[in-house]
XYZ file of C-alpha atoms in Angstrom:
358
model
C -31.319 66.480 64.453
C -28.245 64.599 63.327
C -28.734 60.804 63.723
C -25.776 59.457 61.914
C -22.139 60.528 61.248
C -19.884 57.730 59.938
C -17.175 57.064 57.469
C -18.920 54.696 54.837
C -16.831 52.013 53.117
C -18.879 51.553 49.947
C -16.625 48.766 48.813
C -18.658 46.728 51.337
C -21.843 46.652 49.380
C -23.048 43.192 48.072
C -22.283 43.990 44.421
C -18.622 45.156 45.137
C -19.098 47.382 42.099
C -17.580 50.331 43.697
C -14.739 50.998 46.103
C -14.018 54.062 48.244
C -14.765 56.017 51.306
C -17.185 58.840 52.022
C -18.558 60.601 55.084
C -22.267 60.031 55.596
C -24.345 62.345 57.869
C -28.038 61.876 58.254
C -30.425 64.428 59.611
C -34.032 64.068 60.562
C -36.149 67.309 60.987
C -38.663 69.610 59.351
C -37.512 68.477 55.842
C -37.671 64.873 56.633
C -34.579 62.708 56.287
C -31.640 64.590 54.665
C -28.441 62.666 53.902
C -25.175 64.578 53.337
C -22.622 62.558 51.466
C -19.253 64.246 51.767
C -16.281 63.187 49.574
C -13.148 62.702 51.746
C -10.534 63.897 49.173
C -7.214 62.524 50.032
C -8.611 60.146 52.580
C -10.822 58.637 49.832
C -8.777 55.698 48.501
C -11.195 54.931 45.618
C -13.957 56.403 43.353
C -15.320 59.957 44.003
C -18.741 60.313 45.474
C -20.005 61.596 42.092
C -18.740 58.583 40.192
C -20.173 56.090 42.690
C -23.342 57.927 43.762
C -25.829 55.185 42.793
C -23.956 52.398 44.490
C -23.479 54.568 47.613
C -27.102 55.345 47.955
C -28.403 51.946 46.994
C -26.111 50.229 49.551
C -26.971 52.645 52.254
C -30.554 51.900 51.856
C -30.001 48.219 51.439
C -27.903 47.968 54.700
C -30.474 49.968 56.631
C -28.428 53.090 57.266
C -30.998 55.250 55.621
C -34.725 54.497 55.540
C -36.500 56.188 52.584
C -37.833 58.615 51.660
C -34.730 60.742 51.963
C -33.050 63.695 50.318
C -29.507 62.884 49.252
C -26.970 65.658 48.876
C -23.550 65.342 47.254
C -20.956 67.470 49.123
C -17.481 68.493 48.233
C -15.466 70.354 50.939
C -13.175 73.287 49.750
C -10.534 75.170 51.686
C -13.210 77.641 52.677
C -16.680 76.500 53.715
C -18.180 79.302 51.472
C -16.688 77.544 48.499
C -18.203 74.135 49.281
C -20.134 72.505 46.498
C -23.622 70.930 47.141
C -25.831 69.020 44.665
C -29.043 67.347 45.378
C -29.148 63.891 43.717
C -32.393 62.971 42.138
C -33.027 59.346 41.027
C -35.235 57.683 38.350
C -35.699 57.372 35.715
C -31.942 58.180 35.311
C -29.837 60.337 37.823
C -29.866 64.084 37.863
C -27.971 66.571 39.963
C -29.514 69.825 41.130
C -26.957 72.460 42.396
C -27.820 73.913 45.925
C -26.480 76.878 47.669
C -24.983 76.544 51.168
C -27.994 78.505 52.418
C -30.479 76.023 50.963
C -28.589 73.133 52.564
C -28.678 74.824 55.860
C -32.408 75.148 55.621
C -32.736 71.476 54.844
C -30.734 70.417 58.004
C -32.589 72.975 60.165
C -29.761 75.542 60.406
C -27.105 73.148 61.859
C -24.320 75.510 60.610
C -21.797 73.838 62.888
C -21.979 70.780 60.757
C -20.887 72.576 57.637
C -17.998 74.145 59.465
C -16.991 70.647 60.930
C -14.352 69.888 58.161
C -13.868 66.163 57.622
C -10.125 66.526 57.362
C -9.997 68.199 60.755
C -12.345 65.917 62.458
C -10.178 63.331 64.303
C -12.831 60.761 64.681
C -13.656 60.862 60.990
C -9.909 60.804 59.983
C -9.280 57.913 62.357
C -12.241 55.831 60.881
C -11.072 56.516 57.338
C -7.506 55.618 58.148
C -8.541 52.432 59.929
C -10.328 51.239 56.770
C -7.591 52.349 54.402
C -4.831 50.629 56.282
C -6.955 47.420 56.682
C -7.145 47.406 52.900
C -3.578 48.368 52.291
C -1.016 48.704 55.125
C 1.342 50.613 52.865
C -1.291 52.971 51.467
C 0.655 56.175 52.527
C 4.134 54.800 51.739
C 6.232 55.942 48.890
C 5.686 53.987 45.722
C 8.035 50.968 45.679
C 10.755 51.465 43.140
C 11.753 48.685 40.832
C 14.350 46.174 41.918
C 16.822 47.482 39.462
C 16.580 50.944 40.818
C 16.825 49.824 44.360
C 19.825 47.702 43.694
C 21.443 50.640 41.783
C 20.866 53.001 44.721
C 22.554 50.492 47.127
C 25.480 50.110 44.866
C 25.914 53.879 44.582
C 25.654 54.388 48.293
C 28.226 51.541 48.988
C 30.775 53.416 46.730
C 29.862 56.947 47.835
C 32.562 59.365 48.917
C 31.552 61.788 51.633
C 31.198 65.505 51.420
C 33.662 65.650 54.380
C 36.300 63.888 52.380
C 36.193 66.381 49.474
C 35.965 69.353 52.017
C 39.151 67.980 53.836
C 41.045 68.097 50.398
C 39.840 71.550 49.634
C 40.796 72.790 53.188
C 44.408 71.188 52.752
C 44.380 72.804 50.299
C 44.896 70.333 47.477
C 45.728 70.775 43.809
C 43.786 69.665 40.794
C 45.188 66.233 40.597
C 44.403 65.193 44.067
C 40.827 66.482 43.680
C 40.355 64.830 40.255
C 41.537 61.574 41.699
C 39.045 61.543 44.501
C 36.035 62.796 42.432
C 36.810 60.239 39.731
C 36.279 57.446 42.335
C 32.568 58.440 42.673
C 30.948 60.291 39.785
C 27.591 60.225 41.551
C 28.713 63.413 43.366
C 28.296 65.374 40.071
C 24.818 63.757 39.466
C 23.844 64.854 42.951
C 25.125 68.349 42.196
C 23.573 68.901 38.748
C 20.964 66.330 37.784
C 17.360 67.441 37.278
C 15.293 65.524 37.865
C 17.031 64.148 40.815
C 18.620 60.666 40.320
C 18.215 60.713 36.557
C 21.714 61.070 35.171
C 24.716 59.520 33.453
C 28.182 60.934 34.427
C 31.417 60.690 32.511
C 34.984 61.674 33.228
C 37.779 62.510 30.563
C 35.030 62.936 28.074
C 36.469 63.455 24.553
C 35.233 66.788 23.057
C 36.247 68.840 20.084
C 40.024 69.049 20.129
C 40.487 67.669 23.694
C 38.649 66.282 26.685
C 36.450 67.678 29.407
C 37.147 66.697 33.020
C 33.560 65.666 33.771
C 30.296 65.562 31.992
C 26.759 65.048 33.109
C 23.744 63.981 30.921
C 20.481 64.681 32.596
C 16.959 66.133 31.854
C 13.653 65.120 30.444
C 12.573 65.448 26.807
C 15.507 67.727 25.833
C 18.849 66.393 27.287
C 20.946 68.641 29.313
C 24.642 68.215 28.779
C 26.740 69.829 31.572
C 30.460 70.241 30.888
C 32.704 70.565 34.069
C 36.218 71.608 34.367
C 37.927 71.634 37.756
C 40.979 73.433 39.115
C 42.737 73.092 42.413
C 41.834 74.720 45.774
C 45.302 76.146 46.615
C 44.379 79.678 45.470
C 41.676 82.257 46.021
C 38.985 82.457 43.286
C 39.534 86.203 43.074
C 42.997 87.788 43.187
C 43.731 90.122 46.061
C 45.322 92.852 43.918
C 43.720 96.160 42.891
C 42.137 94.554 39.798
C 40.204 91.876 41.730
C 40.111 89.557 38.714
C 39.497 85.875 38.741
C 42.625 83.867 39.218
C 44.257 83.022 35.872
C 43.818 79.278 36.368
C 40.068 79.702 36.448
C 39.968 82.097 33.386
C 42.198 79.686 31.428
C 39.775 76.889 32.074
C 36.832 79.078 31.225
C 38.629 80.209 28.009
C 39.294 76.558 27.070
C 35.628 75.650 27.550
C 34.451 78.544 25.475
C 36.684 77.607 22.569
C 35.241 74.091 22.708
C 31.733 75.449 22.895
C 32.405 77.448 19.795
C 33.369 74.281 17.971
C 30.268 72.389 19.308
C 27.748 75.096 18.240
C 29.136 75.325 14.853
C 28.397 71.691 14.379
C 25.492 71.312 16.822
C 23.582 68.556 15.031
C 26.734 66.401 14.889
C 27.347 66.981 18.679
C 23.756 66.070 19.475
C 23.884 62.873 17.521
C 27.193 61.919 18.976
C 25.986 62.651 22.550
C 22.922 60.490 22.194
C 24.916 57.681 20.670
C 27.136 57.726 23.654
C 24.188 57.956 26.013
C 22.689 54.848 24.549
C 25.919 53.012 24.763
C 26.260 53.887 28.439
C 22.641 52.897 29.141
C 23.461 49.457 27.690
C 26.294 49.055 30.200
C 29.438 50.075 28.173
C 32.058 51.764 30.390
C 33.147 54.336 27.891
C 34.585 57.446 29.335
C 34.209 55.867 32.842
C 30.339 56.082 32.385
C 28.589 56.101 35.659
C 24.803 55.361 35.807
C 22.363 57.049 38.288
C 19.494 55.212 39.888
C 17.285 56.071 36.906
C 19.935 55.763 34.059
C 17.555 55.267 31.069
C 16.960 58.945 30.482
C 13.569 60.010 29.106
C 15.035 62.206 26.545
C 14.258 62.602 22.766
C 17.268 62.245 20.552
C 15.494 64.282 17.812
C 15.270 67.471 20.107
C 17.915 70.058 20.624
C 20.177 69.582 23.606
C 20.791 72.143 26.331
C 24.553 72.657 26.817
C 25.823 74.240 30.063
C 29.293 74.645 31.319
C 30.983 75.119 34.756
C 34.388 75.767 36.044
C 35.149 74.875 39.630
C 38.270 76.144 41.438
C 39.827 78.206 44.073
C 38.457 79.424 47.498
C 35.888 82.005 48.314
C 36.991 85.010 50.323
C 33.853 87.211 50.051
C 30.623 85.606 48.987
C 28.787 88.743 47.977
C 31.555 90.379 45.976
C 32.290 87.110 44.232
C 28.628 86.481 43.392
C 28.501 89.878 41.591
C 31.775 89.035 39.736
C 30.474 85.606 38.713
C 27.220 87.111 37.357
C 29.098 89.849 35.402
C 31.379 87.222 33.918
C 28.544 84.958 32.799
C 26.863 87.922 31.218
C 29.913 88.890 29.112
C 30.084 85.618 27.199
C 27.704 83.696 24.851
C 27.121 80.893 25.734
C 27.927 81.653 29.378
C 30.323 79.731 31.629
C 29.431 79.476 35.211
C 32.193 80.007 37.738
C 32.150 78.417 41.067
C 34.563 78.184 43.969
C 35.031 74.993 45.896
C 33.167 76.569 48.843
C 30.066 77.454 46.792
C 30.174 74.080 44.993
C 30.366 71.976 48.175
C 27.080 73.746 49.462
C 25.332 71.951 46.515
C 25.912 68.534 48.063
C 23.212 66.912 50.099
C 25.425 63.952 51.410
C 27.143 64.379 54.650
């Protein structure tokens, strides 16, 4: 017969050595007193049952929840009850664990199989008890970790100057040329961080970035360990990405931009170590607050990248309007496959879909 079923706050013991939560069920029957100590997983805000077992048992006895002699069983619930782990805890001298099968535990609690199927995470009474204790200890226990003040301030600054997706879409629909689009996008480089940064929010964006024998419209630094350098050239939206003639080729403005990037990539890859050193030098200057090449810092602007490791270089050309998504996707894939390193082609329609902002 079950005589106790509670969430036990083992931070409340007199010694205050341990802190955490577990479910305590006590049964009295043919095997005497059997105590099932169930770890609450994500609901446990402290030590595991295994790590705090001595404190748990001693405080249960000291506070009168359990009157010895008793058999104590450590219990970890899995997704399926057949995978649950049970260990009898044997005390003194020292502490030992003896693995038990589910069948052996059932025998000890006189066949109360419903108790093993009563999952703690799905038991509303147990969850409510656990959450009451957790929130009493920390009202923000399930809240997202608080970001640093510098990151919060930077987020607010970025949001204050953010251009909307609708404003870009309106220019594309006009349709506008390259200069009008460049003018708008240069006013908020976070839009490129949003489109290409991985991990999210970890980026530095530039415009009119000097490279090889010219300049790239926009550049994004992002990544972890190895830095990703994304080169972006844009063209206007006043033409279709793919020509409507019998050849169905990309518009010449897009292919000219792709050819220009490929030529500069060739220069970069022939002197890759020089490019890497220079890119990291500019990154560090931007992180220190220099406004070289209109540097725009993301919320997490101190990139966790290693200047000694190779950089990943990617390139994108954005221009024109989509007429047929499916046909153009095949053409873009074929185009990328033909060149080393590849250049990604995007229409303004496909690029706008990347944006999360409204």
